[in-house]
Coordinates of C-alpha atoms and ligand atoms in Angstrom, one line a residue:
X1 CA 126.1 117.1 120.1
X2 CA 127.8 120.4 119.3
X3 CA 128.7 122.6 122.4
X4 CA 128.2 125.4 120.6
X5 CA 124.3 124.8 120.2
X6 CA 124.9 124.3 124.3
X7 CA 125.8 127.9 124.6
X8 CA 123.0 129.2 122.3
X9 CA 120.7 128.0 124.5
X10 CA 122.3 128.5 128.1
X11 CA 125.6 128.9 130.2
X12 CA 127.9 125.4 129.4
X13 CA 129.5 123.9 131.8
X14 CA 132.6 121.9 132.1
X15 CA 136.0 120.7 133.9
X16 CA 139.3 120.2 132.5
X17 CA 142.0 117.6 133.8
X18 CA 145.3 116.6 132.7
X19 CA 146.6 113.2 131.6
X20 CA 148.5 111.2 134.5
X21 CA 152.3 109.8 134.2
X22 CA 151.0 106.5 136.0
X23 CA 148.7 103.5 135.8
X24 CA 148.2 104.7 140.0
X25 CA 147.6 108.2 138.9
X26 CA 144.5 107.1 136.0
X27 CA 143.6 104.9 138.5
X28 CA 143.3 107.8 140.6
X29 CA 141.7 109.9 138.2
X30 CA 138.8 107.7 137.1
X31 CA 137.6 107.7 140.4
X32 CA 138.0 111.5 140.6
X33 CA 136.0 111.6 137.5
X34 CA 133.2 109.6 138.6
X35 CA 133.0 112.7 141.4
X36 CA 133.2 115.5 138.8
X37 CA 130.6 113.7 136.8
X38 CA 127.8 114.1 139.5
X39 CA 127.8 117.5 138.1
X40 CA 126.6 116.8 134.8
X41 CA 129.4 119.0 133.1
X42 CA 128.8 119.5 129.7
X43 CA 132.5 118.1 128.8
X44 CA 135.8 117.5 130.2
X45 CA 139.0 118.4 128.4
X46 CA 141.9 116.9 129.3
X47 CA 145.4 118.5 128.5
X48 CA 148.2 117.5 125.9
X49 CA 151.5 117.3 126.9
X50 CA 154.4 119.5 125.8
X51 CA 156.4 118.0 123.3
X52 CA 154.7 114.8 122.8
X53 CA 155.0 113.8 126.3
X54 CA 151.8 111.8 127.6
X55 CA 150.0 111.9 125.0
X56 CA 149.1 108.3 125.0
X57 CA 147.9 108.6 128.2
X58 CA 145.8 111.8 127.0
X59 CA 144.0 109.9 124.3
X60 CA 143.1 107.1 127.6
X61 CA 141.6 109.7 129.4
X62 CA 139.4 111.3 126.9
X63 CA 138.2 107.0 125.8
X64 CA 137.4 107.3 129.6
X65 CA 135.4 109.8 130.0
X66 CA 133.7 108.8 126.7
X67 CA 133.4 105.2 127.7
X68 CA 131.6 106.7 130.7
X69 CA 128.9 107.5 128.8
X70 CA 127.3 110.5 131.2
X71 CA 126.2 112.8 128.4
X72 CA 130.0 114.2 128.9
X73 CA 131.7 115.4 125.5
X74 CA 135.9 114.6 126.2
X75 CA 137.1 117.3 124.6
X76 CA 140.9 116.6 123.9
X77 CA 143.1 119.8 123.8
X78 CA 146.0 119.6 120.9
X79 CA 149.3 121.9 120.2
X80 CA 151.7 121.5 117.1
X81 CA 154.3 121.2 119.3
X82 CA 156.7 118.6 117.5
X83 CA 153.8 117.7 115.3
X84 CA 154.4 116.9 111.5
X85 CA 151.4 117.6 109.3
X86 CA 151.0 113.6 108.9
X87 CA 151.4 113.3 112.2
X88 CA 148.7 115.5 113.2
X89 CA 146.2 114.2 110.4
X90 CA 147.2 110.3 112.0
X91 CA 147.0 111.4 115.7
X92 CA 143.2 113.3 115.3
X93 CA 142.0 110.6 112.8
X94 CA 142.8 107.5 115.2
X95 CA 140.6 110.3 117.8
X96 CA 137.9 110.4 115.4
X97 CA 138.0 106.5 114.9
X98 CA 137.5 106.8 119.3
X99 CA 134.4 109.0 118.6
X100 CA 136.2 111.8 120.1
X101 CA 135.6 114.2 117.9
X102 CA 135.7 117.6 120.3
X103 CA 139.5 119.8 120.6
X104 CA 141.3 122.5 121.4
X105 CA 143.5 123.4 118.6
X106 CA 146.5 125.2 120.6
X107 CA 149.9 126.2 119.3
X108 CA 151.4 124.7 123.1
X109 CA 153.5 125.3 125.3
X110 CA 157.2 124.8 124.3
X111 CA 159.5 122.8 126.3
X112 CA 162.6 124.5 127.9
X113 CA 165.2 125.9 125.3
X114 CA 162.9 125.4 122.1
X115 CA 162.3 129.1 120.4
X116 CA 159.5 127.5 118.1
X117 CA 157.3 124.1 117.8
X118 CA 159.7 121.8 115.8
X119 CA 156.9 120.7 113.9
X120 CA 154.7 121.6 110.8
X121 CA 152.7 124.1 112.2
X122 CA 153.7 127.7 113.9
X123 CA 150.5 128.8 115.0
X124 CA 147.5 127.6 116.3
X125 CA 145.9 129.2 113.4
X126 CA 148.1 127.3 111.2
X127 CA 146.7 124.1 113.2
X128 CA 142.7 125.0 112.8
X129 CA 143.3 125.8 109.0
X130 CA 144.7 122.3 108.3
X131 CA 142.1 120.8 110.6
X132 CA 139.6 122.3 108.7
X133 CA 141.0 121.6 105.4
X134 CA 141.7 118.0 106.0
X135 CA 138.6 117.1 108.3
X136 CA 136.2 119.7 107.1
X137 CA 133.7 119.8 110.2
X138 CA 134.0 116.6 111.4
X139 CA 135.6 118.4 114.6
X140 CA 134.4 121.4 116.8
X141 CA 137.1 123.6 117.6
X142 CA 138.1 125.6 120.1
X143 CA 140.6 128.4 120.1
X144 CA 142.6 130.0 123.1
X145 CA 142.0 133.6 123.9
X146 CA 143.8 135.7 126.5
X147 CA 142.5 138.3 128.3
X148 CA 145.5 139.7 129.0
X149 CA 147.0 139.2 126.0
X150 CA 149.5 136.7 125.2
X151 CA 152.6 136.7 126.6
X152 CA 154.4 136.5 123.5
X153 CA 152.4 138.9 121.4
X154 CA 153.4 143.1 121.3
X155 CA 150.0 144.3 122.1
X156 CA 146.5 143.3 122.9
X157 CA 145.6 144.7 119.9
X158 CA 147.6 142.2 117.9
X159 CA 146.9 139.3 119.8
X160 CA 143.2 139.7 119.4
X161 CA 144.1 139.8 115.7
X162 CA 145.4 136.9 115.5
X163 CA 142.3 135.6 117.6
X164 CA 139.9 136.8 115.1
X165 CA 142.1 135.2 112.6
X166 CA 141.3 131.3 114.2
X167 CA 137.8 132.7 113.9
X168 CA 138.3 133.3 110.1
X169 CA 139.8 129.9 110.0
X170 CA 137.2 128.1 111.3
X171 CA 137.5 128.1 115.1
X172 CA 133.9 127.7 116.9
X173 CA 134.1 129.3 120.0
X174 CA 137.1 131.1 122.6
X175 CA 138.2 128.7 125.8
X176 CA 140.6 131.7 127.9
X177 CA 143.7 131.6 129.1
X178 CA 142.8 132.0 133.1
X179 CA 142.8 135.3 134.6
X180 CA 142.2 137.0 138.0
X181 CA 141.4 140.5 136.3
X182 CA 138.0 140.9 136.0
X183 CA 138.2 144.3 135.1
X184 CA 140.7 143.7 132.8
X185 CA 138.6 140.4 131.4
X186 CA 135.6 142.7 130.9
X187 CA 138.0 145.4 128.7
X188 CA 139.0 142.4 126.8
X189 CA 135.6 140.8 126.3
X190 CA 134.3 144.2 125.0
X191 CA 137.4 144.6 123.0
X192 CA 137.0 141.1 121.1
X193 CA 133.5 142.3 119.9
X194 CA 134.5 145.4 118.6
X195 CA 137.2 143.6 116.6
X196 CA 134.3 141.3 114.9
X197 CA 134.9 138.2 117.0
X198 CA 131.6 136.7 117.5
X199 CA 132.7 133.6 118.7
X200 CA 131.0 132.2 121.8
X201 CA 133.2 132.8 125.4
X202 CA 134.4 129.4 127.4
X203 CA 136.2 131.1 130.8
X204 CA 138.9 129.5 132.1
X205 CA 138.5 129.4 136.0
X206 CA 141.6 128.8 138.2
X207 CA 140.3 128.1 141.5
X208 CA 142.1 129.8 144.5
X209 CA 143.5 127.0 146.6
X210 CA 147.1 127.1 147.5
X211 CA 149.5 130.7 147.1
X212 CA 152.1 128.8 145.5
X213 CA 150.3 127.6 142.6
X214 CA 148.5 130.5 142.0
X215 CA 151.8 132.7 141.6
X216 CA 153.4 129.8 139.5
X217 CA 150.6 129.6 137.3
X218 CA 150.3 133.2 136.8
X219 CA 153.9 133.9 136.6
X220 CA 155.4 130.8 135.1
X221 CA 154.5 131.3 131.8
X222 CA 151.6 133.3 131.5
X223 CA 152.3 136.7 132.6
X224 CA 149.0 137.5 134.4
X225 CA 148.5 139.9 137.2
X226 CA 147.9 139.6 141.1
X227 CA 145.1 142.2 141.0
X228 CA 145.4 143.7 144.9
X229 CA 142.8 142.2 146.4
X230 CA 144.6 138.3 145.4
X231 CA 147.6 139.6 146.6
X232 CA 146.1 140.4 149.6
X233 CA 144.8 137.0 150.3
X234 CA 148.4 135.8 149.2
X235 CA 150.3 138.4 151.9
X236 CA 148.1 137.5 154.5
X237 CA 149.2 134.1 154.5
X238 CA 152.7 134.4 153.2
X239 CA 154.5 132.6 155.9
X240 CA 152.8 129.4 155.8
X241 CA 156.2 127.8 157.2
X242 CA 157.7 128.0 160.7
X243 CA 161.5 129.2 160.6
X244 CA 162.7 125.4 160.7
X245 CA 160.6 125.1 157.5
X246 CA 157.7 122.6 158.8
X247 CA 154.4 123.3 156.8
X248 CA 152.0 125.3 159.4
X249 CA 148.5 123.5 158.3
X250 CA 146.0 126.1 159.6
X251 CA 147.8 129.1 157.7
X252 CA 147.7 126.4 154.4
X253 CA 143.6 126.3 155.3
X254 CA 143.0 129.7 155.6
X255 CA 144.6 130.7 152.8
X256 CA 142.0 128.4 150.7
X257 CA 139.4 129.3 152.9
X258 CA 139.7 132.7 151.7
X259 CA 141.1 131.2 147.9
X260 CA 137.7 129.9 147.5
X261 CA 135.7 133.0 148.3
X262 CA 137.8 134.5 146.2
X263 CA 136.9 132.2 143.1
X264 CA 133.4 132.3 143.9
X265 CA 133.2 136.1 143.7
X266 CA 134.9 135.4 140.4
X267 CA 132.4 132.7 139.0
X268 CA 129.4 135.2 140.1
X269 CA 130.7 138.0 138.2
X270 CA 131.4 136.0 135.2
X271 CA 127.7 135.0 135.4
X272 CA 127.0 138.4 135.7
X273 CA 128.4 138.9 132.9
X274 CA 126.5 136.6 130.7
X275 CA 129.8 134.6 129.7
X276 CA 128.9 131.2 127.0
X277 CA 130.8 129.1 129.4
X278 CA 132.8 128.3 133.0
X279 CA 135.4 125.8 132.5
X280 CA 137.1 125.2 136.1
X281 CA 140.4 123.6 136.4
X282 CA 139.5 120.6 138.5
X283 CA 143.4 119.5 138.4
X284 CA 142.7 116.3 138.6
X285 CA 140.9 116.5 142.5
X286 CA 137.2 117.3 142.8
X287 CA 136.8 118.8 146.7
X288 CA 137.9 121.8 146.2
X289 CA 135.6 122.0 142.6
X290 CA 132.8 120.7 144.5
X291 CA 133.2 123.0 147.3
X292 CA 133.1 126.2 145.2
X293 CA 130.4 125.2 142.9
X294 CA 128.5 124.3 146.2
X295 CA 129.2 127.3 147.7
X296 CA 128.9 129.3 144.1
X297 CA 125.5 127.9 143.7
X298 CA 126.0 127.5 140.0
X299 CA 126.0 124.2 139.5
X300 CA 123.4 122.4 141.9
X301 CA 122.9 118.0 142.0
X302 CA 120.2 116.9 140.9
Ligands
LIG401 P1 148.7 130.9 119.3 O1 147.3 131.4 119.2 O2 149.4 130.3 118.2 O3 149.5 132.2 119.8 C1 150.9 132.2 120.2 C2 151.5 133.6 120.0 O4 151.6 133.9 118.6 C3 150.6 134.7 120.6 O5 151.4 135.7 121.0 C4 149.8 135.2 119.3 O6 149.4 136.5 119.4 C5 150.8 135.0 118.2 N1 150.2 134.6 117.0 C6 149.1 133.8 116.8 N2 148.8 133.6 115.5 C7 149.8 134.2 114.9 C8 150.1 134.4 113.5 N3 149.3 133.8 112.5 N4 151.2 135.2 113.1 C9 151.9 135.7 114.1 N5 151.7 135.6 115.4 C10 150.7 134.9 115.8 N6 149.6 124.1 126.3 C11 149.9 122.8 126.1 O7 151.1 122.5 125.8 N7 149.0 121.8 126.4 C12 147.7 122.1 126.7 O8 147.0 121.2 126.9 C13 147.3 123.4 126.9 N8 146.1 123.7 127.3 C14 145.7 125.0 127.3 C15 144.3 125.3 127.5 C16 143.9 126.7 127.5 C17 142.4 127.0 127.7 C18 144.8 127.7 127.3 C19 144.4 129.1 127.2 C20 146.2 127.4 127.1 C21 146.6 126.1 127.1 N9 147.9 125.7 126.8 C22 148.3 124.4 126.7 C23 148.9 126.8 126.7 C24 149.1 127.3 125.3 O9 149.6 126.3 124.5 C25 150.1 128.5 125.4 O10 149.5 129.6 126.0 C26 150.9 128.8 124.2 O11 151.9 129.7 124.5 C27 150.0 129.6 123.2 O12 149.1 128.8 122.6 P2 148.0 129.4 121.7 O13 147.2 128.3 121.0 O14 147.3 130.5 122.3 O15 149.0 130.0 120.5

C-alpha cells in the first residue's frame, strides 16, 4: 500500500513516536500503541536517533507496529548522520528484509559540536538520490519541508529549492517541520506550488500541552515563531511554580486546557485548507492525542 494513493483519494492520517532507551519504556510504548491504533492511523513513524544512537531500538518499534498488523504502515524516519553509503544500503535493506519498506529520508539532526553529518551523505537530497539509485522504488519516500524555512538555509526561497530538488530526486510526498504560523504555513504552501513542487503535503502537528516543551521545541533547534496568540497562552500561565519552586498543578492544566484548543483550531484550519495529511506528534502518550482528535472531531472510532 502506497500512502501516496491514500492522499489521492482523501486526507491521511497518522502519528509519529520515537524509539525508547529501555526495555520499561517499549514496554510502555506498545501499550501506548495499542491506544493510538484505535484510530486507524494510516501509519506511524517512529524517529531515528542522532548519531546512530537508538537505532536498534528504532528498527523494534517499526517490527512492532508492523507485527501489529492494524492496516498501520511503520514508516521509519532515517538521517545520514554518521552514515557510510554501505552502511546506509545494509541498515534499509535488513528494513526491507522486515517488510518495512516506508521512510523519511532526512539529513538529521547533528549531535552537539559536529558542523556536518560525518558520514557519506551531506544532504538529505544526497540520501533520496542514492536510495533511489540503489533501491529503485522499492521504498516510498518522504522529504522534510519547513514552512519557515530551515534554520540553516539563507532564504525561504533557497530552501524551497532545495525541497524541489528531493522532488527531482525522487521524493513522494513533503512531511513538515512543525509550525504554529498558520499564516506563515499558508505563504509557504502557496510558495512551494509556484516553485513546481507538486508533491503531496503531510503536516507536522505539535500538540499544545506543556509551555516548556513548546518553547524548547520551537527554539531549540528549529527557529520557529510564537505567533501572539501562543504566546499568549504561554504568558498567561508563565508562573506555573510557587517562589519555593513546587510545581502549581492547576496553572500546569490550564495551560493544556487552553494548549489543546489551541491545536485544535490548528488541525481545523489545516483541514480547511485541504492539506494531503495531519501527522500528530503523539510523543509516545496517547491522552492528550486522543483528547484533541476527540475534541477536533477529525478522527472519529469506529
Ligand atoms: P536537508 O533537506 O538536507 O536540509 C538541511 C539544510 O541544508 C537546509 O538548510 C537546506 O535548505 C539545505 N540544503 C538541502 N539540500 C541542499 C543542497 N543540495 N545543497 C545545499 N544546501 C542544501 N532529525 C533526526 O535526527 N531524527 C529524526 O527522526 C528526525 N525526524 C524529523 C521529522 C520531521 C517531519 C522533520 C521535519 C524533521 C525531523 N528531524 C529529525 C530533524 C531534521 O533532521 C533536521 O531538521 C535537520 O536539521 C534537517 O534535515 P532535512 O532532512 O530537512 O535536511
Amino acid at each position: 500500500m502506497k500512502l501516496t494513493d491514500i492522499m489521492k483519494k482523501r486526507t491521511m492520517f497518522s502519528f509519529e513516536v520515537f524509539p525508547p532507551k529501555t526495555d520499561d519504556g517499549m514496554q510502555k510504548l506498545e501499550g501506548c500503541l495499542e491506544h493510538l491504533y484505535e484510530f486507524q492511523p494510516d501509519y506511524i513513524s517512529c524517529t531515528y536517533g542522532a548519531g546512530g544512537s537508538n537505532v536498534g531500538k528504532n528498527l523494534e518499534v517499526c517490527k512492532m507496529i508492523q507485527k501489529a498488523g492494524n492496516n498501520t504502515i511503520p514508516v521509519t524516519h532515517f538521517t545520514c548522520v554518521g552514515n557510510t553509503k554501505e552502511g546506509v544500503k545494509e541498515q534499509l535493506q535488513n528494513y526491507l528484509d522486515q517488510g518495512i519498506d516506508h521512510m523519511l529520508a532526512l539529513r538529521g539532526d547533528l549531535p552537539y559540536g559536529w558542523t556536518g553529518t560525518n558520514g557519506d551523505f551531506d544532504y538529505a537530497t544526497d540520501l533520496i538520490a542514492f536510495v533511489r539509485r540503489e533501491f529503485g522504488d522499492k521504498f516510498e519516500i518522504a522529504a522534510s519541508g519547513s514552512p519557515e524555512g530551515h534554520i540553516a538555509c539563507g532564504t525561504l526561497e533557497a530552501d524551497i529549492a532545495h525541497l524541489k530538488q528531493k522532488q527531482d530526486e525522487g521524493a513522494d510526498y513533503i512531511m513538515t517541520q512543525l509550525t504554529y504560523d498558520m499564516e506563515q504555513f499558508k505563504y509557504w504552501l502557496d510558495a512551494i506550488r509556484k516553485a513546481g513542487i507538486t508533491m503531496p503535503v503531510d503536516v507536522g502537528v505539535m500538540p499544545v500541552v506543556n509551555k516548556d516543551s513548546v518553547i524548547s521545541m520551537c527554539l531549540s533547534r528549529n527557529g520557529c515563531a510564537i505567533p501572539r496568540k501562543l504566546a499568549e497562552v504561554i504568558s498567561h500561565h508563565w508562573f506555573d511554580k510557587d517562589p519555593d519552586g513546587n510545581d502549581l498543578p492547576e496553572v500546569k492544566a490550564a495551560f493544556r486546557e487552553e494548549g489543546i484548543n489551541y491545536t485544535v483550531n490548528q488541525l481545523h484550519e489545516y483541514m480547511a485548507l485541504g492539506v494531503d495529511g495531519i501527522h500528530l506528534y503523539a510523543m509516545n502518550t496517547w491522552k492528550n492525542s486522543k483528547e484533541i482528535l476527540d475534541r477536533a472531531g477529525i478522527r472519529t472510532l469506529k
